[in-house]
Short mmCIF file of C-alpha atoms in Angstrom, two decimals:
data_model
loop_
_atom_site.label_atom_id
_atom_site.label_comp_id
_atom_site.label_asym_id
_atom_site.label_seq_id
_atom_site.Cartn_x
_atom_site.Cartn_y
_atom_site.Cartn_z
CA MET U 1 27.64 57.58 -46.32
CA HIS U 2 30.19 56.73 -43.59
CA HIS U 3 33.16 58.85 -42.78
CA PRO U 4 36.36 57.66 -41.02
CA SER U 5 36.76 58.47 -37.33
CA ILE U 6 39.24 61.10 -36.06
CA LEU U 7 41.26 58.34 -34.36
CA SER U 8 41.63 56.32 -37.55
CA ILE U 9 42.76 59.39 -39.49
CA LEU U 10 45.33 60.18 -36.76
CA LEU U 11 46.67 56.64 -36.73
CA ILE U 12 46.97 56.45 -40.47
CA SER U 13 48.53 59.89 -40.66
CA ILE U 14 51.31 58.69 -38.29
CA THR U 15 51.69 55.57 -40.37
CA PHE U 16 51.77 57.51 -43.66
CA THR U 17 54.72 59.48 -42.29
CA THR U 18 56.51 56.29 -41.53
CA ILE U 19 55.90 54.90 -45.00
CA THR U 20 56.88 57.98 -46.86
CA SER U 21 60.21 58.11 -45.01
CA ALA U 22 61.08 54.60 -46.20
CA ALA U 23 63.06 53.72 -49.30
CA TYR U 24 59.86 52.77 -51.14
CA LYS U 25 57.29 55.51 -51.02
CA PRO U 26 53.78 54.64 -52.12
CA GLU U 27 51.97 57.87 -52.91
CA ILE U 28 49.03 58.25 -50.60
CA ARG U 29 46.45 60.94 -51.23
CA SER U 30 43.63 62.23 -49.07
CA ASP U 31 42.25 64.90 -51.34
CA ALA U 32 38.47 64.97 -51.96
CA ALA U 33 38.68 63.49 -55.50
CA SER U 34 40.82 60.57 -54.32
CA LEU U 35 38.70 59.84 -51.30
CA TRP U 36 35.53 59.93 -53.37
CA LYS U 37 37.07 57.54 -55.90
CA GLY U 38 37.89 55.14 -53.07
CA ALA U 39 34.32 55.39 -51.77
CA THR U 40 32.66 54.69 -55.08
CA ASP U 41 31.99 51.61 -57.11
CA TYR U 42 29.79 50.46 -60.08
CA GLY U 43 26.92 49.74 -57.69
CA ASN U 44 26.69 53.40 -56.64
CA ILE U 45 24.85 52.31 -53.50
CA VAL U 46 27.44 51.99 -50.75
CA HIS U 47 29.91 54.82 -50.10
CA GLU U 48 32.43 54.12 -47.40
CA ILE U 49 35.00 56.99 -47.12
CA PRO U 50 38.61 55.79 -46.69
CA ALA U 51 41.28 57.83 -44.86
CA GLY U 52 43.50 57.66 -47.97
CA VAL U 53 44.04 56.24 -51.40
CA ALA U 54 47.42 54.70 -52.23
CA TYR U 55 48.85 54.87 -55.74
CA PRO U 56 51.67 52.23 -55.92
CA SER U 57 54.40 52.42 -58.46
CA SER U 58 55.62 48.88 -57.80
CA GLU U 59 54.69 45.64 -55.98
CA ARG U 60 57.17 46.71 -53.30
CA ASP U 61 54.99 49.74 -52.56
CA VAL U 62 52.06 47.40 -51.85
CA VAL U 63 54.26 45.29 -49.60
CA GLU U 64 55.47 48.31 -47.57
CA LEU U 65 51.94 49.69 -47.23
CA ILE U 66 50.58 46.45 -45.77
CA ARG U 67 53.59 45.95 -43.53
CA ALA U 68 53.13 49.46 -42.21
CA SER U 69 49.48 48.97 -41.54
CA GLY U 70 49.94 46.60 -38.61
CA GLU U 71 46.57 46.68 -36.89
CA ALA U 72 46.17 50.42 -37.40
CA PHE U 73 44.10 50.42 -40.54
CA THR U 74 42.57 48.13 -43.13
CA VAL U 75 43.56 47.83 -46.86
CA ALA U 76 41.43 47.13 -49.87
CA ALA U 77 42.62 46.66 -53.47
CA ARG U 78 40.56 48.49 -56.11
CA GLY U 79 40.85 47.43 -59.76
CA ARG U 80 38.20 48.89 -62.09
CA GLY U 81 35.80 49.44 -59.19
CA HIS U 82 33.16 47.12 -60.52
CA SER U 83 31.91 45.71 -57.27
CA VAL U 84 28.31 46.69 -56.57
CA GLY U 85 28.11 46.55 -52.78
CA GLY U 86 31.24 48.31 -51.47
CA GLN U 87 33.34 45.12 -51.45
CA ALA U 88 36.52 47.00 -52.56
CA MET U 89 36.11 49.83 -50.02
CA ALA U 90 37.88 50.40 -46.71
CA ARG U 91 36.11 52.71 -44.37
CA GLY U 92 38.67 54.71 -42.40
CA GLY U 93 41.42 52.62 -44.07
CA VAL U 94 43.43 52.77 -47.32
CA VAL U 95 42.18 51.85 -50.75
CA VAL U 96 44.92 50.76 -53.11
CA ASP U 97 44.38 52.11 -56.67
CA MET U 98 45.82 49.07 -58.45
CA ALA U 99 45.62 50.82 -61.84
CA ALA U 100 48.58 52.99 -60.75
CA LEU U 101 50.82 49.90 -61.11
CA GLY U 102 50.16 49.81 -64.81
CA ARG U 103 50.58 53.56 -65.24
CA GLU U 104 53.98 53.65 -63.56
CA LYS U 105 55.43 50.30 -64.77
CA LYS U 106 55.35 49.27 -68.36
CA GLY U 107 55.42 45.78 -69.83
CA ARG U 108 52.84 44.49 -67.40
CA ILE U 109 51.37 42.18 -70.13
CA ARG U 110 53.87 39.69 -71.52
CA ILE U 111 52.76 37.07 -74.03
CA ASP U 112 54.76 33.91 -74.27
CA VAL U 113 53.64 32.22 -77.47
CA GLU U 114 56.02 29.34 -77.14
CA GLY U 115 54.96 28.55 -73.61
CA MET U 116 51.29 29.41 -74.39
CA TYR U 117 50.80 31.69 -71.40
CA ALA U 118 50.57 35.39 -70.57
CA ASP U 119 52.11 36.99 -67.47
CA VAL U 120 49.78 39.81 -66.61
CA GLY U 121 49.71 42.42 -63.87
CA GLY U 122 46.72 42.09 -61.51
CA GLU U 123 45.74 45.63 -62.36
CA GLN U 124 45.57 45.07 -66.07
CA LEU U 125 42.25 44.99 -67.92
CA TRP U 126 41.10 41.90 -69.76
CA VAL U 127 40.39 43.98 -72.88
CA ASP U 128 44.11 44.87 -73.05
CA VAL U 129 45.14 41.19 -72.56
CA LEU U 130 42.77 40.41 -75.45
CA ARG U 131 44.31 42.94 -77.77
CA GLU U 132 47.93 42.10 -77.02
CA ALA U 133 47.40 38.34 -77.21
CA VAL U 134 45.32 38.32 -80.37
CA ALA U 135 48.03 40.49 -82.07
CA GLN U 136 50.33 37.47 -81.59
CA GLY U 137 47.75 34.97 -82.66
CA VAL U 138 46.74 33.62 -79.23
CA ALA U 139 44.13 34.31 -76.60
CA PRO U 140 42.90 33.32 -73.11
CA VAL U 141 40.24 30.59 -73.22
CA SER U 142 37.91 31.76 -70.48
CA TRP U 143 36.38 35.25 -70.30
CA THR U 144 33.90 37.49 -68.59
CA ASP U 145 31.03 39.08 -70.55
CA TYR U 146 32.44 42.49 -69.91
CA VAL U 147 36.24 42.78 -70.47
CA TYR U 148 36.88 46.19 -68.99
CA LEU U 149 37.61 44.53 -65.67
CA SER U 150 40.89 43.92 -63.94
CA VAL U 151 42.56 40.57 -63.97
CA GLY U 152 43.02 40.59 -60.19
CA GLY U 153 39.43 41.53 -59.64
CA THR U 154 37.87 38.76 -61.67
CA LEU U 155 40.32 36.14 -60.30
CA SER U 156 39.38 37.15 -56.75
CA ASN U 157 35.79 36.09 -57.52
CA ALA U 158 35.80 33.40 -60.33
CA GLY U 159 35.40 35.11 -63.73
CA ILE U 160 32.55 33.48 -65.67
CA SER U 161 31.03 33.66 -69.18
CA GLY U 162 29.75 31.31 -71.81
CA GLN U 163 33.11 29.58 -72.33
CA ALA U 164 33.13 28.24 -68.75
CA PHE U 165 31.17 25.10 -69.51
CA MET U 166 34.17 23.90 -71.61
CA HIS U 167 37.16 25.56 -69.92
CA GLY U 168 35.94 26.35 -66.48
CA PRO U 169 35.96 29.92 -64.97
CA GLN U 170 38.96 32.13 -65.25
CA ILE U 171 40.28 30.89 -62.01
CA SER U 172 40.61 27.39 -63.54
CA ASN U 173 42.91 28.79 -66.21
CA VAL U 174 45.67 30.31 -64.09
CA VAL U 175 48.91 28.43 -63.43
CA GLU U 176 50.85 30.88 -61.19
CA LEU U 177 50.31 34.03 -59.15
CA ASP U 178 52.39 36.74 -57.39
CA VAL U 179 50.52 37.74 -54.23
CA VAL U 180 51.14 40.25 -51.44
CA THR U 181 49.58 38.68 -48.39
CA GLY U 182 47.97 40.34 -45.39
CA LYS U 183 51.29 39.92 -43.59
CA GLY U 184 53.04 41.97 -46.15
CA GLU U 185 54.82 39.02 -47.63
CA PHE U 186 55.43 38.85 -51.41
CA MET U 187 54.90 35.26 -52.50
CA THR U 188 54.87 33.42 -55.79
CA CYS U 189 52.37 30.50 -55.68
CA SER U 190 50.99 27.78 -57.88
CA ARG U 191 49.36 24.36 -57.51
CA THR U 192 52.69 22.95 -56.26
CA ARG U 193 54.38 26.03 -54.78
CA ASN U 194 52.69 27.59 -51.76
CA PRO U 195 49.42 25.86 -52.86
CA GLU U 196 47.40 26.91 -49.83
CA LEU U 197 47.83 30.58 -50.82
CA PHE U 198 47.24 29.80 -54.55
CA PHE U 199 43.93 27.98 -53.95
CA GLY U 200 42.88 30.54 -51.27
CA VAL U 201 43.42 33.62 -53.40
CA LEU U 202 41.52 32.25 -56.43
CA GLY U 203 37.92 33.07 -55.71
CA GLY U 204 39.03 34.32 -52.29
CA LEU U 205 37.27 37.71 -52.38
CA GLY U 206 40.54 39.47 -51.52
CA GLN U 207 40.70 37.94 -48.03
CA PHE U 208 44.18 36.41 -48.20
CA GLY U 209 46.28 38.61 -50.47
CA ILE U 210 46.45 41.13 -53.30
CA ILE U 211 47.17 39.57 -56.75
CA THR U 212 49.93 41.55 -58.48
CA ARG U 213 50.60 39.06 -61.34
CA ALA U 214 48.79 36.10 -62.89
CA ARG U 215 50.10 33.55 -65.36
CA ILE U 216 47.15 32.83 -67.68
CA ILE U 217 46.71 29.95 -70.02
CA LEU U 218 46.51 30.75 -73.71
CA ASP U 219 45.41 28.90 -76.83
CA LYS U 220 45.47 29.61 -80.56
CA ALA U 221 43.11 32.55 -81.24
CA PRO U 222 40.19 32.05 -83.68
CA THR U 223 39.68 34.89 -86.11
CA ARG U 224 35.90 34.94 -86.42
CA VAL U 225 32.67 33.57 -84.84
CA LYS U 226 29.24 32.41 -85.93
CA TRP U 227 26.84 33.90 -83.43
CA ALA U 228 23.16 32.94 -82.99
CA LYS U 229 20.41 33.98 -80.67
CA LEU U 230 17.49 31.54 -80.42
CA LEU U 231 14.11 32.14 -78.84
CA TYR U 232 12.14 29.62 -76.73
CA SER U 233 8.68 29.65 -75.17
CA ASP U 234 9.10 26.53 -73.04
CA PHE U 235 11.48 26.35 -70.08
CA THR U 236 12.04 22.69 -70.17
CA THR U 237 12.99 22.71 -73.87
CA PHE U 238 15.25 25.77 -73.23
CA THR U 239 17.22 24.09 -70.42
CA ARG U 240 17.33 20.68 -72.17
CA ASP U 241 18.97 22.36 -75.21
CA GLN U 242 21.37 24.32 -72.98
CA GLU U 243 22.41 21.14 -71.23
CA HIS U 244 22.83 19.32 -74.49
CA LEU U 245 25.08 22.06 -75.73
CA ILE U 246 27.35 21.99 -72.66
CA SER U 247 27.63 18.21 -72.82
CA ASN U 248 29.88 18.34 -75.87
CA ASN U 249 32.41 20.61 -77.48
CA ALA U 250 30.50 21.38 -80.69
CA SER U 251 30.10 25.01 -79.61
CA ASN U 252 32.51 27.39 -77.94
CA TYR U 253 30.15 29.59 -75.99
CA VAL U 254 26.67 29.00 -74.50
CA GLU U 255 24.69 31.48 -72.54
CA GLY U 256 20.93 32.19 -72.01
CA PHE U 257 18.67 35.16 -71.26
CA ILE U 258 15.27 35.65 -69.75
CA VAL U 259 13.07 37.88 -71.99
CA THR U 260 10.62 39.82 -69.87
CA ASN U 261 9.29 42.38 -72.34
CA GLU U 262 9.03 43.15 -76.01
CA ASN U 263 12.12 45.38 -76.04
CA ALA U 264 14.25 42.43 -75.02
CA ALA U 265 12.91 40.48 -78.02
CA SER U 266 13.94 43.01 -80.66
CA ASP U 267 16.59 40.66 -82.17
CA TRP U 268 13.80 38.56 -83.51
CA THR U 269 10.90 41.03 -83.96
CA SER U 270 12.32 44.34 -85.21
CA SER U 271 11.80 43.44 -88.85
CA SER U 272 8.69 41.29 -88.54
CA PRO U 273 5.36 42.69 -87.38
CA SER U 274 3.79 39.18 -87.24
CA ARG U 275 6.58 37.92 -84.92
CA LYS U 276 6.30 41.03 -82.79
CA ALA U 277 2.57 40.29 -82.39
CA GLU U 278 3.27 36.64 -81.53
CA VAL U 279 5.88 37.54 -78.97
CA ALA U 280 3.63 40.14 -77.32
CA ALA U 281 0.83 37.53 -77.03
CA LEU U 282 3.21 34.92 -75.49
CA LEU U 283 4.56 37.46 -73.04
CA LYS U 284 1.04 38.47 -72.03
CA LYS U 285 0.11 34.76 -71.57
CA GLN U 286 3.19 33.41 -69.68
CA GLY U 287 5.14 36.49 -68.52
CA VAL U 288 8.60 35.43 -69.90
CA LEU U 289 10.34 33.88 -72.87
CA TYR U 290 13.75 32.34 -72.94
CA SER U 291 16.71 32.63 -75.33
CA ILE U 292 19.98 30.85 -75.96
CA GLU U 293 23.05 32.71 -77.19
CA LEU U 294 25.32 30.32 -79.03
CA VAL U 295 28.75 30.89 -80.63
CA LYS U 296 31.13 28.74 -82.66
CA TYR U 297 34.58 30.00 -83.41
CA TYR U 298 36.41 29.55 -86.71
CA ASP U 299 39.46 30.65 -88.65
CA ASN U 300 40.87 30.47 -92.16
CA ASP U 301 41.37 26.75 -91.89
CA THR U 302 37.75 26.03 -91.05
CA ALA U 303 36.03 28.86 -92.93
CA ALA U 304 34.98 26.58 -95.76
CA THR U 305 33.00 24.26 -93.43
CA ILE U 306 31.74 26.58 -90.68
CA ASP U 307 28.27 27.24 -92.23
CA GLN U 308 27.53 23.53 -92.60
CA GLU U 309 28.81 22.77 -89.09
CA PHE U 310 26.82 25.58 -87.54
CA ASP U 311 23.63 24.59 -89.40
CA THR U 312 24.10 21.01 -88.16
CA LEU U 313 24.48 22.30 -84.62
CA LEU U 314 21.31 24.41 -84.87
CA LYS U 315 19.24 21.51 -86.28
CA GLU U 316 19.80 19.64 -83.02
CA LEU U 317 17.96 22.42 -81.10
CA LYS U 318 14.20 22.85 -80.56
CA TYR U 319 13.84 26.66 -80.54
CA MET U 320 10.74 28.43 -81.91
CA SER U 321 10.60 28.04 -85.64
CA GLY U 322 11.96 31.06 -87.48
CA TYR U 323 13.26 32.72 -84.29
CA ASN U 324 16.93 32.41 -85.08
CA ALA U 325 19.01 35.66 -85.30
CA THR U 326 22.42 34.70 -86.69
CA THR U 327 25.34 36.92 -87.45
CA ASP U 328 29.04 36.71 -88.19
CA ALA U 329 31.66 38.75 -86.35
CA SER U 330 35.33 38.90 -85.69
CA PHE U 331 36.59 37.12 -82.52
CA VAL U 332 37.65 40.44 -80.92
CA GLU U 333 34.28 42.07 -81.76
CA PHE U 334 32.52 39.23 -80.04
CA ILE U 335 34.65 39.12 -76.89
CA ASN U 336 34.47 42.94 -76.63
CA ARG U 337 30.78 43.06 -77.61
CA LEU U 338 29.76 45.26 -74.70
CA GLY U 339 32.42 47.94 -75.22
CA ASP U 340 33.45 50.27 -72.38
CA LEU U 341 30.39 50.95 -70.10
CA ASP U 342 32.29 53.11 -67.62
CA ASN U 343 32.08 56.47 -69.32
CA GLY U 344 28.77 57.62 -68.00
CA THR U 345 28.07 61.23 -67.01
CA PRO U 346 26.41 62.27 -63.66
CA PRO U 347 23.95 61.60 -62.23
CA LEU U 348 25.08 58.02 -62.49
CA PRO U 349 22.52 55.20 -61.91
CA SER U 350 22.68 52.53 -59.30
CA HIS U 351 23.25 48.83 -60.07
CA PRO U 352 21.57 46.75 -57.35
CA TRP U 353 22.62 43.36 -58.90
CA LEU U 354 21.95 39.84 -57.65
CA ASN U 355 24.01 36.92 -58.90
CA LEU U 356 23.11 33.35 -57.96
CA PHE U 357 24.17 29.80 -58.65
CA ILE U 358 21.29 27.35 -58.69
CA PRO U 359 21.61 23.50 -58.65
CA LYS U 360 20.08 21.77 -61.67
CA SER U 361 17.68 19.86 -59.45
CA SER U 362 16.04 23.19 -58.43
CA VAL U 363 15.76 25.01 -61.71
CA VAL U 364 12.17 24.02 -62.56
CA GLU U 365 10.93 25.25 -59.21
CA PHE U 366 13.23 28.30 -59.50
CA ASN U 367 11.72 29.14 -62.88
CA ALA U 368 8.15 28.87 -61.65
CA GLY U 369 8.81 31.01 -58.58
CA VAL U 370 11.38 33.48 -59.77
CA LEU U 371 11.99 33.62 -63.54
CA ALA U 372 8.33 33.38 -64.60
CA GLY U 373 6.83 34.21 -61.20
CA MET U 374 8.76 37.31 -60.22
CA LEU U 375 10.82 38.91 -63.00
CA PRO U 376 7.79 40.06 -64.96
CA LYS U 377 6.85 42.26 -61.97
CA LEU U 378 9.85 44.42 -62.84
CA ASN U 379 7.79 45.90 -65.73
CA ASP U 380 5.86 47.68 -62.98
CA PRO U 381 6.85 51.37 -63.17
CA LYS U 382 6.51 51.64 -59.40
CA LEU U 383 9.78 49.67 -59.04
CA ASN U 384 11.78 52.41 -60.84
CA GLU U 385 13.39 49.69 -62.97
CA THR U 386 14.76 51.59 -65.91
CA PHE U 387 16.69 48.68 -67.37
CA GLY U 388 17.42 44.99 -66.60
CA ILE U 389 19.28 42.15 -68.20
CA PHE U 390 18.65 38.66 -66.84
CA ILE U 391 21.23 36.09 -67.86
CA PHE U 392 20.61 32.34 -67.15
CA TYR U 393 22.86 29.53 -68.27
CA PRO U 394 24.51 26.28 -67.05
CA PHE U 395 28.01 25.12 -66.05
CA ASN U 396 29.75 21.77 -65.62
CA ARG U 397 30.96 21.48 -62.06
CA ASN U 398 33.86 19.28 -63.11
CA LYS U 399 35.52 22.34 -64.66
CA TRP U 400 35.72 23.99 -61.24
CA ASP U 401 38.53 23.13 -58.68
CA ASP U 402 36.99 22.60 -55.31
CA ARG U 403 40.30 23.47 -53.57
CA MET U 404 39.74 27.11 -54.55
CA THR U 405 37.77 29.36 -52.29
CA ALA U 406 34.96 29.99 -54.81
CA VAL U 407 31.72 28.35 -53.74
CA VAL U 408 29.30 26.53 -56.19
CA PRO U 409 26.34 24.15 -55.65
CA ASP U 410 27.15 20.46 -55.04
CA GLU U 411 25.67 19.13 -58.30
CA GLU U 412 27.32 18.15 -61.54
CA VAL U 413 25.35 20.79 -63.50
CA PHE U 414 24.35 24.12 -62.02
CA TYR U 415 22.96 27.41 -63.48
CA THR U 416 23.70 31.03 -62.89
CA LEU U 417 21.16 33.82 -62.74
CA ALA U 418 22.60 37.32 -63.20
CA ALA U 419 19.90 39.85 -62.46
CA LEU U 420 21.64 42.99 -63.73
CA HIS U 421 19.34 45.80 -62.70
CA THR U 422 19.88 49.46 -63.45
CA ALA U 423 17.83 51.99 -61.45
CA PRO U 424 17.99 55.70 -60.64
CA GLN U 425 20.50 56.42 -57.94
CA ASP U 426 17.66 57.07 -55.44
CA GLY U 427 15.53 54.18 -56.68
CA TYR U 428 17.67 51.18 -55.76
CA LYS U 429 15.82 50.32 -52.53
CA SER U 430 12.77 48.83 -54.24
CA ILE U 431 15.07 46.63 -56.42
CA ASP U 432 17.04 45.67 -53.37
CA GLU U 433 13.83 44.54 -51.67
CA PHE U 434 12.92 42.64 -54.84
CA ASN U 435 16.29 40.81 -54.66
CA ASN U 436 15.67 39.92 -51.04
CA GLU U 437 12.30 38.51 -52.06
CA ILE U 438 14.17 36.20 -54.49
CA LEU U 439 16.51 35.10 -51.74
CA GLY U 440 13.54 34.63 -49.34
CA PHE U 441 11.76 32.44 -51.89
CA CYS U 442 14.84 30.29 -52.28
CA LYS U 443 15.22 29.92 -48.53
CA SER U 444 11.53 29.14 -47.98
CA LYS U 445 11.59 26.39 -50.69
CA GLY U 446 14.90 24.93 -49.47
CA LEU U 447 16.66 25.68 -52.72
CA LYS U 448 20.39 25.38 -52.13
CA VAL U 449 21.50 28.39 -54.12
CA LYS U 450 24.78 30.16 -53.64
CA GLN U 451 25.48 33.83 -54.21
CA TYR U 452 28.15 34.71 -56.75
CA LEU U 453 29.81 38.10 -56.20
CA PRO U 454 28.16 37.77 -52.77
CA ASN U 455 26.62 40.67 -50.84
CA ILE U 456 26.38 39.10 -47.42
CA LYS U 457 26.21 41.04 -44.19
CA SER U 458 26.59 38.64 -41.19
CA LYS U 459 29.10 36.09 -40.14
CA LYS U 460 26.40 33.42 -39.83
CA GLU U 461 25.37 34.00 -43.40
CA TRP U 462 29.02 33.78 -44.52
CA MET U 463 29.41 30.52 -42.65
CA ASP U 464 26.30 29.16 -44.38
CA HIS U 465 27.59 30.44 -47.73
CA PHE U 466 30.96 28.74 -47.48
CA GLY U 467 29.47 25.60 -45.86
CA THR U 468 32.10 22.89 -45.56
CA LYS U 469 34.78 25.30 -46.76
CA TRP U 470 34.37 27.69 -43.82
CA GLU U 471 37.03 25.99 -41.66
CA THR U 472 39.47 26.25 -44.56
CA VAL U 473 38.63 29.91 -45.08
CA GLU U 474 39.25 30.57 -41.31
CA LYS U 475 42.53 28.65 -41.51
CA ARG U 476 43.84 30.46 -44.49
CA LYS U 477 42.78 33.84 -43.04
CA ALA U 478 44.89 33.06 -39.92
CA MET U 479 47.78 31.98 -42.12
CA PHE U 480 47.88 34.91 -44.53
CA ASP U 481 45.97 37.82 -42.89
CA PRO U 482 45.87 37.22 -39.16
CA ASN U 483 45.16 40.91 -38.35
CA ASN U 484 42.10 41.01 -40.68
CA ILE U 485 43.61 43.87 -42.68
CA LEU U 486 42.47 42.96 -46.17
CA SER U 487 39.16 43.66 -47.99
CA PRO U 488 37.02 44.74 -45.06
CA GLY U 489 34.28 45.72 -47.52
CA GLN U 490 33.39 42.00 -47.91
CA ARG U 491 32.31 42.00 -44.20
CA ILE U 492 33.44 38.44 -43.62
CA PHE U 493 35.90 38.94 -40.69
CA ASN U 494 35.36 42.67 -40.01
#
């Protein structure tokens, strides 16, 4: 745990006095509870103590805070605090609790049904956007698996889920932003208005500005979903079916999972002893199994034909015979299927996650070396792995806009692996070492993977990560945050 220096506290105290004497007065607290909140995230691994936490009541408060910072202290915006490596922290600086904007200022979600867009405060949670939009018969088209995340937070990364093969990530479904830059300038931007800032901020890891509003594309909301989970024993068949599904619009959501133990196969085995025995034998033989999660939306207009359409879709796939767990749910139940995971009680676990993008040309070798070759080792109790979910599914690159800062592999189809580990708070190091082994394997084999939600520690690694975009990133940093004030926890320019 790192504490701010006496000098940084003194400088910020002087600046706080200047801020609080201005017409706009962002509340800044330095009590123990506020500082601990600013030094904590979902990862529960990194704890960087700020000198203060700001609670803005308006966008103008954010502007004044950044203008007052000069070069005296850094500033990091914190939404729901779901980073896992201290990315939203500011050691010795100021963490902005963006949720305060929503508490102080009402009407931060505005649905325009005629224009088919929503104007949403950057601090708002996607689950609240879901509820308010669906109440008016519309909904965003691209989601994250977990919707208790802030709009500004996901747009600063990319925002991915099983709809992205069709609609692209969330950053591809935004038409306008309000941003406070690292110069303390409040700017509205779009693809045609201040485009350098617009493309920079989307996927920009908080480096160029703080998103205070986003205009999000909407479509007519479905009312219900057909939802299937299909089990595979063969990797090639599994990926062939996934790529078939993302090559057309017959489905609305496609994801996949790596099954590493019998508990993860309960959807297919809980009511069948024979299937449970078969799965156990396969896992013992080959280490992992694979599953596709598939969803098709429908509403009252298509309810009469949905069963036939869904059956036709499933008949095109080569999953293990009989291993089809299908259910029916409301659209809201599906999008909010994970519920709120942020209500745990101490001691809280750690989440040493690893998220990768893998080019299609490398997935066979990646499966042999990592999915089948390494993930089964996590069943070893010595690793302190109490729980893990391993998500694996493909995207179409043509749904991503390369002008944005987000980085993906340079192939038309690429996959993501989300290794979502949960470990005891003091047991994350062994999982961290395991993650580094995965990265080491990819490097040794020349697999051109990219980190998503990157946890990178050196400038050289960041340059390698951004590749041909590095010069653009440097240029945008000089344009919009020349004093390197924003998001120091990403460790790109600080």
